[in-house]
Amino acid sequence: MAKRRSIVGSRSAAGAMAVCTYRREQPMSVSTIDSAALRRAMVDQLADDHAAKGLTLRPEVEAAMRKVPRELFTPGLPLREAYENRAVITKRRGEENISSVSAPFLIAEMLGQAADALGGLRGRHVLEIGSGGYNASLLWELVGAAGSVTTVDIDPDVTDRAVACLKAAGYSDVKVVCADAEHPVDPGRRYDLIIVTAGAWDIPPAWREQLTDDGVLVVPLRTFGMTRSWALRRAGVGLVSVSERQCGFVPVQGDGAYDVQYVDVADGVHLRLDEGQQLDSRSLDGLLETARQEAWAGVSLPPPTVLANLDLWLATRIAAAGQEFVVLTAQDAAISSGVVAPSWRFGTPAVLHDDGTLAYRSELRWTGDAFDLGAYAHGPDTSAAAAAAGRLVEHMRAWVSAGCPAPALHVLPAQTPDGDLPAGTAVDKRHSRIVLAFTSEGRES
Ligand SMILES: C[S@@+](CC[C@H](N)C(=O)[O-])C[C@H]1O[C@@H](n2cnc3c(N)ncnc32)[C@H](O)[C@@H]1O
């Protein structure tokens, strides 16, 4: 029977949300600090950050973000903090963050995904799942008077607050509903866009069914324990991806809630297990104290390379080889003390072998402006650990040789027979069969 230890529910999505790419604006004297100046500095930085990632901040998204005062949706927070590029936690349950005003960079990227997929949002009818008011008011600016925005939240504290904040900001015609959005919000009504702002593990049928025939769902969806914001276009009984971005969110609650478990590997180092995944954690005792083996891919990549895509590639390759894919998370202290050196402390792809070897994607190795990809491994048998690190970098080389492809995602109903699934790696959820595929072109749609 698998044994689980140290269950900590709040480190994953909540931790990832704290990742901040926004560098503070140049210091201003107190007299010059005002909402408009802080907002300008924030949006200037968002545009720079988009460019650094090889993305474009769409002009209408930029204009909306320059217009809506974020501080009206973060009452009680010092003005300057309302314009930091991070999520503002508004509700906790125990150690777990369950509601927030989302980080501006993530909001901008997801609105961009939606607008790209639909060719603009003007006149569109939008359902936002997960309220707060800030994103709904930006959506209102984007859809204009001919469109509509409905926002739904499961938590009456959140909807009460959203109503008050939207009124204060002058967006009273956003419709606010308190309900579990796992189920149809306004039965019979369909939307051009459903944008989910809580981390989901599955796609309930209601989300697809409430879309217009060519409508778009933007959703932070967890596959292989890693969350990406997917823009998915409705395609008959299924959905097909258009784009994806790395992200982290507070989890979906209610009937769509899912289980996340953390297993200790060492002090401050954990393996995050996906719903239904079980591990015998006895083999992990003292594992990271064994000699570290390493291997390098011998590649030279530029910074805009999207390594979040590599991580999904590794998950599919490890799963296809019948091995145990796990996600490693680490606290700062474990990294600074040299216990681990993962690629990303909030979620690093790793593989746990039957012989007790753990291999994970390592920090990058930089030479000038380019980096190499590597793997570190620990295990009771040194040569087995060296071989495991070598196999992991083989998968990385294969991804680079394939042109660093992006994943494509298909979502089909749970009863879809194997023979009707597209090529790729299938992941079975409660309501859907999700297929992740990589093409050398990077995109199937
Ligand atoms: C990150 S917050 C939303 C942020 C917001 N969109 C904003 O403008 O910043 C996520 C919200 O999702 C809500 N939520 C979680 N599960 C839900 C469900 N099943 N139905 C509706 N809302 C849900 C939570 O109560 C939480 O307030």
XYZ file of C-alpha atoms and ligand atoms in Angstrom:
472
model
C 0.000 0.000 0.000
C 1.423 3.351 -0.939
C 2.402 5.586 1.921
C 1.987 9.337 1.777
C 3.680 11.818 4.004
C 3.607 15.527 4.656
C 0.535 16.630 2.809
C 0.709 20.329 2.178
C -2.103 21.715 0.096
C -1.019 25.221 -0.662
C 2.433 25.062 -2.167
C 1.664 24.381 -5.804
C -0.632 26.819 -7.503
C -0.391 29.364 -4.755
C 3.372 29.215 -4.770
C 3.567 29.474 -8.512
C 1.366 32.546 -8.445
C 3.954 34.358 -6.402
C 6.422 34.173 -9.293
C 6.869 37.693 -10.392
C 8.479 38.961 -13.556
C 7.705 42.609 -12.858
C 10.678 44.641 -11.834
C 9.710 47.518 -9.601
C 9.302 50.842 -11.314
C 11.967 53.471 -10.822
C 11.620 55.020 -7.359
C 9.364 58.052 -7.394
C 9.098 60.769 -4.817
C 5.972 60.515 -2.674
C 4.391 63.522 -4.311
C 4.576 61.954 -7.791
C 3.209 58.547 -6.819
C -0.305 58.322 -8.098
C -2.511 55.647 -9.527
C -2.019 56.644 -13.155
C 1.786 56.747 -12.885
C 1.926 53.367 -11.143
C -0.431 51.894 -13.735
C 1.701 53.274 -16.578
C 4.827 51.762 -15.046
C 3.085 48.397 -14.556
C 1.775 48.210 -18.121
C 5.104 49.373 -19.588
C 6.708 46.506 -17.734
C 4.040 44.055 -18.950
C 4.792 45.068 -22.541
C 8.533 44.547 -21.961
C 7.922 41.169 -20.299
C 5.722 40.041 -23.179
C 8.460 41.041 -25.646
C 11.088 39.152 -23.614
C 8.912 36.023 -23.878
C 8.435 36.525 -27.623
C 4.770 37.516 -27.103
C 2.918 40.651 -28.168
C 0.758 42.581 -25.731
C -2.321 43.229 -27.872
C -3.076 46.971 -28.144
C -6.650 46.648 -26.884
C -5.523 44.585 -23.874
C -2.842 47.167 -23.170
C -5.395 49.993 -23.468
C -7.798 48.261 -21.052
C -5.041 47.672 -18.523
C -3.968 51.305 -18.791
C -7.551 52.360 -18.064
C -8.867 50.172 -15.201
C -7.636 51.239 -11.733
C -6.517 47.956 -10.103
C -6.525 49.514 -6.625
C -10.341 49.669 -6.734
C -10.289 45.836 -6.679
C -7.722 45.537 -3.881
C -9.325 47.695 -1.185
C -7.208 48.109 1.934
C -3.948 47.394 0.091
C -1.386 50.215 -0.138
C -1.617 51.830 -3.586
C 1.895 50.859 -4.595
C 1.218 47.176 -3.802
C -1.912 47.211 -5.957
C 0.414 47.780 -8.917
C 2.972 45.110 -8.156
C 2.899 42.423 -10.783
C 1.693 39.625 -8.564
C -1.496 38.054 -7.306
C -3.085 39.625 -4.243
C -4.409 36.884 -1.974
C -7.883 37.801 -0.745
C -8.974 34.606 1.016
C -7.291 31.629 2.674
C -8.621 28.373 4.066
C -6.042 27.120 6.567
C -2.716 27.139 4.699
C -4.373 27.166 1.310
C -5.002 30.267 -0.801
C -8.505 29.996 -2.240
C -9.144 33.419 -3.753
C -7.061 36.235 -5.145
C -6.940 39.136 -7.528
C -4.887 37.508 -10.276
C -1.423 38.715 -11.268
C -1.497 41.362 -14.016
C 1.005 39.520 -16.242
C -1.153 36.400 -16.191
C -4.360 38.329 -16.809
C -2.715 40.091 -19.760
C -1.461 36.811 -21.232
C -4.827 35.038 -20.855
C -6.803 37.976 -22.292
C -4.301 37.958 -25.166
C -4.867 34.218 -25.697
C -8.640 34.810 -25.786
C -8.428 37.775 -28.165
C -5.951 35.984 -30.453
C -8.167 32.889 -30.634
C -11.348 34.858 -31.374
C -9.772 37.541 -33.577
C -10.658 40.246 -31.027
C -13.243 40.458 -28.282
C -15.388 43.441 -29.313
C -19.090 42.543 -29.201
C -18.403 39.112 -27.683
C -20.395 37.505 -24.875
C -18.131 36.294 -22.103
C -18.461 34.109 -19.032
C -15.684 34.488 -16.477
C -15.369 31.634 -13.954
C -13.764 32.903 -10.746
C -14.598 36.462 -9.805
C -12.890 39.395 -8.206
C -13.960 42.216 -10.499
C -10.616 43.306 -11.942
C -10.522 40.846 -14.835
C -14.275 41.291 -15.411
C -13.844 45.048 -15.780
C -10.976 44.529 -18.255
C -13.218 42.123 -20.179
C -15.983 44.739 -20.141
C -13.565 47.249 -21.702
C -12.640 44.669 -24.357
C -16.146 43.540 -25.341
C -17.666 47.052 -25.349
C -21.336 48.000 -25.174
C -22.382 45.427 -27.815
C -20.968 42.548 -25.770
C -21.633 41.269 -22.275
C -19.693 39.981 -19.277
C -21.026 37.507 -16.706
C -18.746 36.524 -13.842
C -19.449 33.586 -11.544
C -17.853 32.564 -8.264
C -18.655 29.730 -5.882
C -17.949 31.886 -2.826
C -20.546 34.467 -1.725
C -17.828 36.515 0.036
C -16.096 36.862 -3.330
C -19.232 37.745 -5.286
C -20.325 40.308 -2.642
C -16.899 41.896 -2.842
C -16.876 41.801 -6.650
C -20.264 43.513 -6.819
C -19.080 46.293 -4.490
C -15.746 46.785 -6.313
C -17.331 46.741 -9.786
C -19.871 49.346 -8.632
C -17.134 51.541 -7.194
C -15.230 51.304 -10.488
C -18.332 52.066 -12.573
C -18.834 48.590 -14.101
C -22.277 47.894 -12.637
C -23.560 46.157 -15.768
C -21.224 43.189 -15.319
C -23.536 40.354 -14.221
C -22.255 38.668 -11.032
C -23.537 35.179 -10.160
C -22.810 33.029 -7.105
C -22.751 29.343 -8.137
C -20.520 26.314 -8.660
C -19.466 26.801 -12.291
C -18.925 23.076 -12.703
C -22.582 23.215 -13.811
C -24.334 25.466 -16.361
C -24.548 29.012 -15.008
C -27.544 30.182 -17.027
C -28.962 27.000 -18.639
C -29.497 27.408 -22.377
C -27.263 30.473 -22.691
C -24.089 30.205 -24.804
C -20.954 32.336 -24.724
C -18.289 33.188 -27.315
C -15.673 32.993 -24.598
C -15.456 31.220 -21.254
C -12.379 32.274 -19.326
C -11.610 30.253 -16.210
C -9.514 31.961 -13.539
C -9.101 29.025 -11.127
C -6.870 26.004 -11.633
C -8.829 23.080 -13.105
C -7.953 19.400 -13.276
C -10.664 18.480 -15.756
C -13.074 20.073 -18.224
C -16.678 19.496 -17.099
C -19.176 19.028 -19.946
C -20.931 22.307 -19.028
C -17.922 24.377 -20.122
C -17.961 23.019 -23.667
C -21.753 22.958 -23.898
C -22.051 26.655 -22.909
C -19.744 27.682 -25.767
C -21.023 28.817 -29.159
C -20.139 26.419 -32.005
C -16.757 28.065 -32.592
C -16.443 29.510 -29.084
C -13.214 29.507 -27.081
C -12.448 28.254 -23.579
C -9.368 29.690 -21.869
C -8.575 27.525 -18.871
C -5.650 26.865 -16.529
C -5.668 23.059 -16.814
C -3.440 20.609 -15.015
C -2.031 17.685 -16.989
C 0.760 15.513 -15.573
C 0.686 17.724 -12.479
C 1.633 20.854 -14.479
C -0.773 23.712 -15.135
C -0.911 25.608 -18.411
C -3.408 28.221 -19.512
C -4.849 26.597 -22.655
C -6.949 28.441 -25.223
C -9.218 25.701 -26.596
C -11.610 26.104 -29.524
C -14.850 24.103 -29.545
C -14.741 21.403 -32.227
C -17.908 19.285 -32.253
C -17.986 17.097 -29.157
C -14.454 18.141 -28.250
C -12.064 21.045 -27.874
C -8.748 21.636 -29.662
C -5.958 23.877 -28.434
C -4.906 27.102 -30.086
C -2.254 28.286 -27.605
C -0.857 27.660 -24.145
C 1.001 29.623 -21.447
C 2.648 28.646 -18.210
C 0.622 29.709 -15.171
C -0.412 28.998 -11.588
C -3.812 29.518 -9.947
C -5.779 28.852 -6.794
C -7.629 25.549 -7.272
C -11.150 24.954 -8.465
C -13.479 24.195 -5.549
C -16.850 22.465 -5.424
C -17.792 19.454 -7.520
C -14.684 19.851 -9.727
C -12.221 19.954 -6.805
C -9.243 17.614 -7.076
C -6.640 16.108 -4.838
C -2.994 17.213 -4.726
C -0.551 15.365 -2.471
C 3.010 16.213 -1.568
C 5.542 13.568 -0.538
C 8.742 14.561 1.322
C 12.054 13.818 -0.371
C 14.196 15.929 1.957
C 13.691 18.975 4.138
C 12.014 21.518 1.846
C 11.920 19.196 -1.187
C 8.727 17.431 -2.254
C 7.235 15.374 -5.028
C 3.835 16.660 -6.094
C 1.504 13.830 -7.022
C -1.330 14.187 -9.470
C -4.862 13.116 -8.546
C -4.950 9.324 -8.238
C -1.140 8.976 -8.303
C 0.405 6.880 -5.506
C 4.028 6.367 -4.512
C 5.841 4.187 -2.056
C 7.787 6.957 -0.335
C 10.061 4.603 1.677
C 12.552 4.568 -1.222
C 12.926 8.353 -0.934
C 14.531 8.351 2.516
C 18.051 9.789 2.257
C 17.875 9.748 -1.542
C 19.189 13.280 -2.068
C 22.148 12.515 0.215
C 23.496 10.005 -2.323
C 26.105 11.298 -4.794
C 24.599 13.474 -7.508
C 25.050 12.249 -11.077
C 24.606 14.663 -13.954
C 24.250 14.720 -17.713
C 24.027 17.590 -20.198
C 22.264 17.741 -23.527
C 25.096 19.704 -25.166
C 22.703 22.213 -26.761
C 22.877 25.990 -26.962
C 19.476 27.674 -26.748
C 18.420 31.341 -26.603
C 16.380 32.674 -23.629
C 12.944 32.966 -25.334
C 12.872 29.143 -25.731
C 9.665 28.032 -23.988
C 10.880 25.434 -21.511
C 7.348 24.902 -20.174
C 6.791 23.058 -23.470
C 9.857 20.899 -22.861
C 8.466 19.943 -19.464
C 5.232 18.626 -21.015
C 7.310 16.833 -23.675
C 9.288 15.112 -20.917
C 6.078 14.111 -19.119
C 4.658 12.484 -22.243
C 7.939 10.714 -23.080
C 8.374 9.409 -19.529
C 4.748 8.240 -19.381
C 5.088 6.580 -22.811
C 8.119 4.654 -21.490
C 5.920 3.314 -18.664
C 7.932 5.199 -16.029
C 6.672 7.224 -13.052
C 6.546 10.922 -13.903
C 6.491 13.204 -10.857
C 6.803 16.945 -10.287
C 9.503 18.106 -7.888
C 9.010 21.269 -5.831
C 11.589 22.885 -3.567
C 11.788 25.685 -1.059
C 14.421 28.402 -1.432
C 16.424 27.125 1.548
C 16.788 23.651 0.003
C 18.126 25.222 -3.190
C 20.479 27.708 -1.545
C 21.913 24.959 0.665
C 22.603 22.855 -2.450
C 20.267 19.967 -1.580
C 18.617 20.293 -5.009
C 19.133 22.444 -8.095
C 15.878 22.120 -10.043
C 14.913 23.901 -13.256
C 11.983 25.676 -11.557
C 11.329 25.421 -7.863
C 7.538 25.474 -8.227
C 7.415 22.476 -10.566
C 10.308 20.580 -12.105
C 9.746 17.462 -14.216
C 11.208 14.360 -12.640
C 11.151 10.589 -13.020
C 11.176 8.031 -10.227
C 12.516 4.645 -11.339
C 11.657 1.250 -9.845
C 15.275 0.870 -8.650
C 14.833 3.962 -6.434
C 16.618 6.438 -8.728
C 15.187 9.954 -8.931
C 16.196 12.061 -11.952
C 15.035 15.638 -12.554
C 15.570 18.484 -14.992
C 18.354 20.598 -13.534
C 18.993 24.311 -13.431
C 20.262 25.692 -16.746
C 23.949 25.972 -17.576
C 24.672 29.329 -19.214
C 27.449 30.156 -21.642
C 27.196 33.819 -22.605
C 23.615 34.481 -23.765
C 22.698 30.836 -24.381
C 21.997 27.880 -22.135
C 22.336 24.112 -22.062
C 19.795 21.667 -20.611
C 20.759 19.118 -18.001
C 19.544 16.421 -15.631
C 20.617 15.495 -12.105
C 19.968 12.081 -10.614
C 20.361 10.398 -7.227
C 19.956 6.756 -6.312
C 21.281 3.800 -4.374
C 23.222 2.642 -7.455
C 25.591 5.270 -8.879
C 25.755 3.845 -12.379
C 21.946 3.471 -12.545
C 21.614 7.125 -11.490
C 24.125 8.235 -14.155
C 22.182 6.247 -16.764
C 18.868 7.814 -15.614
C 20.304 11.341 -15.966
C 21.567 10.349 -19.424
C 18.144 9.055 -20.516
C 16.462 12.261 -19.345
C 18.785 14.461 -21.411
C 18.213 12.152 -24.404
C 14.547 13.217 -24.261
C 15.667 16.866 -24.065
C 17.928 16.467 -27.110
C 15.050 14.871 -28.983
C 12.853 17.904 -28.199
C 15.532 20.303 -29.441
C 16.112 18.171 -32.577
C 12.345 18.259 -33.248
C 12.514 22.087 -33.287
C 11.445 22.742 -29.675
C 7.798 21.987 -30.486
C 4.842 23.312 -28.524
C 2.174 20.878 -27.359
C -1.290 20.548 -28.833
C -4.179 19.412 -26.663
C -7.406 17.635 -27.606
C -10.223 17.282 -25.096
C -12.789 14.562 -25.831
C -15.661 13.083 -23.815
C -14.740 10.369 -21.292
C -16.587 7.679 -23.270
C -14.527 8.249 -26.466
C -13.125 4.858 -27.625
C -9.341 4.522 -27.985
C -9.699 4.145 -31.747
C -11.301 7.596 -32.037
C -8.528 9.413 -30.155
C -6.028 11.502 -32.131
C -2.357 10.490 -31.991
C -0.621 11.506 -28.778
C -0.491 10.656 -25.089
C -3.930 10.182 -23.551
C -4.690 11.238 -19.984
C -7.993 10.059 -18.549
C -9.894 12.442 -16.304
C -13.361 12.175 -14.748
C -15.271 13.832 -17.603
C -12.786 13.807 -20.432
C -9.993 12.060 -22.255
C -7.226 14.554 -22.858
C -4.635 13.914 -25.562
C -1.332 15.777 -25.584
C 0.575 15.707 -28.844
C 3.661 17.348 -30.267
C 4.226 17.952 -33.940
C 7.455 19.223 -35.428
C 5.474 22.285 -36.504
C 4.550 22.740 -32.858
C 0.870 23.290 -33.522
C -1.809 20.990 -34.903
C -4.557 23.551 -35.248
C -7.890 33.651 -8.806
S -9.477 33.927 -8.174
C -10.273 34.847 -9.461
C -9.575 36.117 -9.835
C -10.416 37.093 -10.602
N -10.876 36.571 -11.874
C -9.751 38.428 -10.809
O -10.381 39.255 -11.458
O -8.630 38.674 -10.355
C -10.240 32.342 -8.372
C -11.670 32.277 -7.905
O -12.248 31.078 -8.402
C -13.317 30.764 -7.529
N -13.748 29.391 -7.774
C -13.113 28.241 -7.437
N -13.852 27.186 -7.800
C -14.972 27.661 -8.383
C -16.122 27.038 -8.971
N -16.257 25.707 -9.005
N -17.088 27.835 -9.479
C -16.957 29.187 -9.445
N -15.899 29.812 -8.886
C -14.912 29.069 -8.376
C -12.714 30.993 -6.153
O -13.712 31.190 -5.178
C -11.849 32.236 -6.401
O -12.481 33.401 -5.955
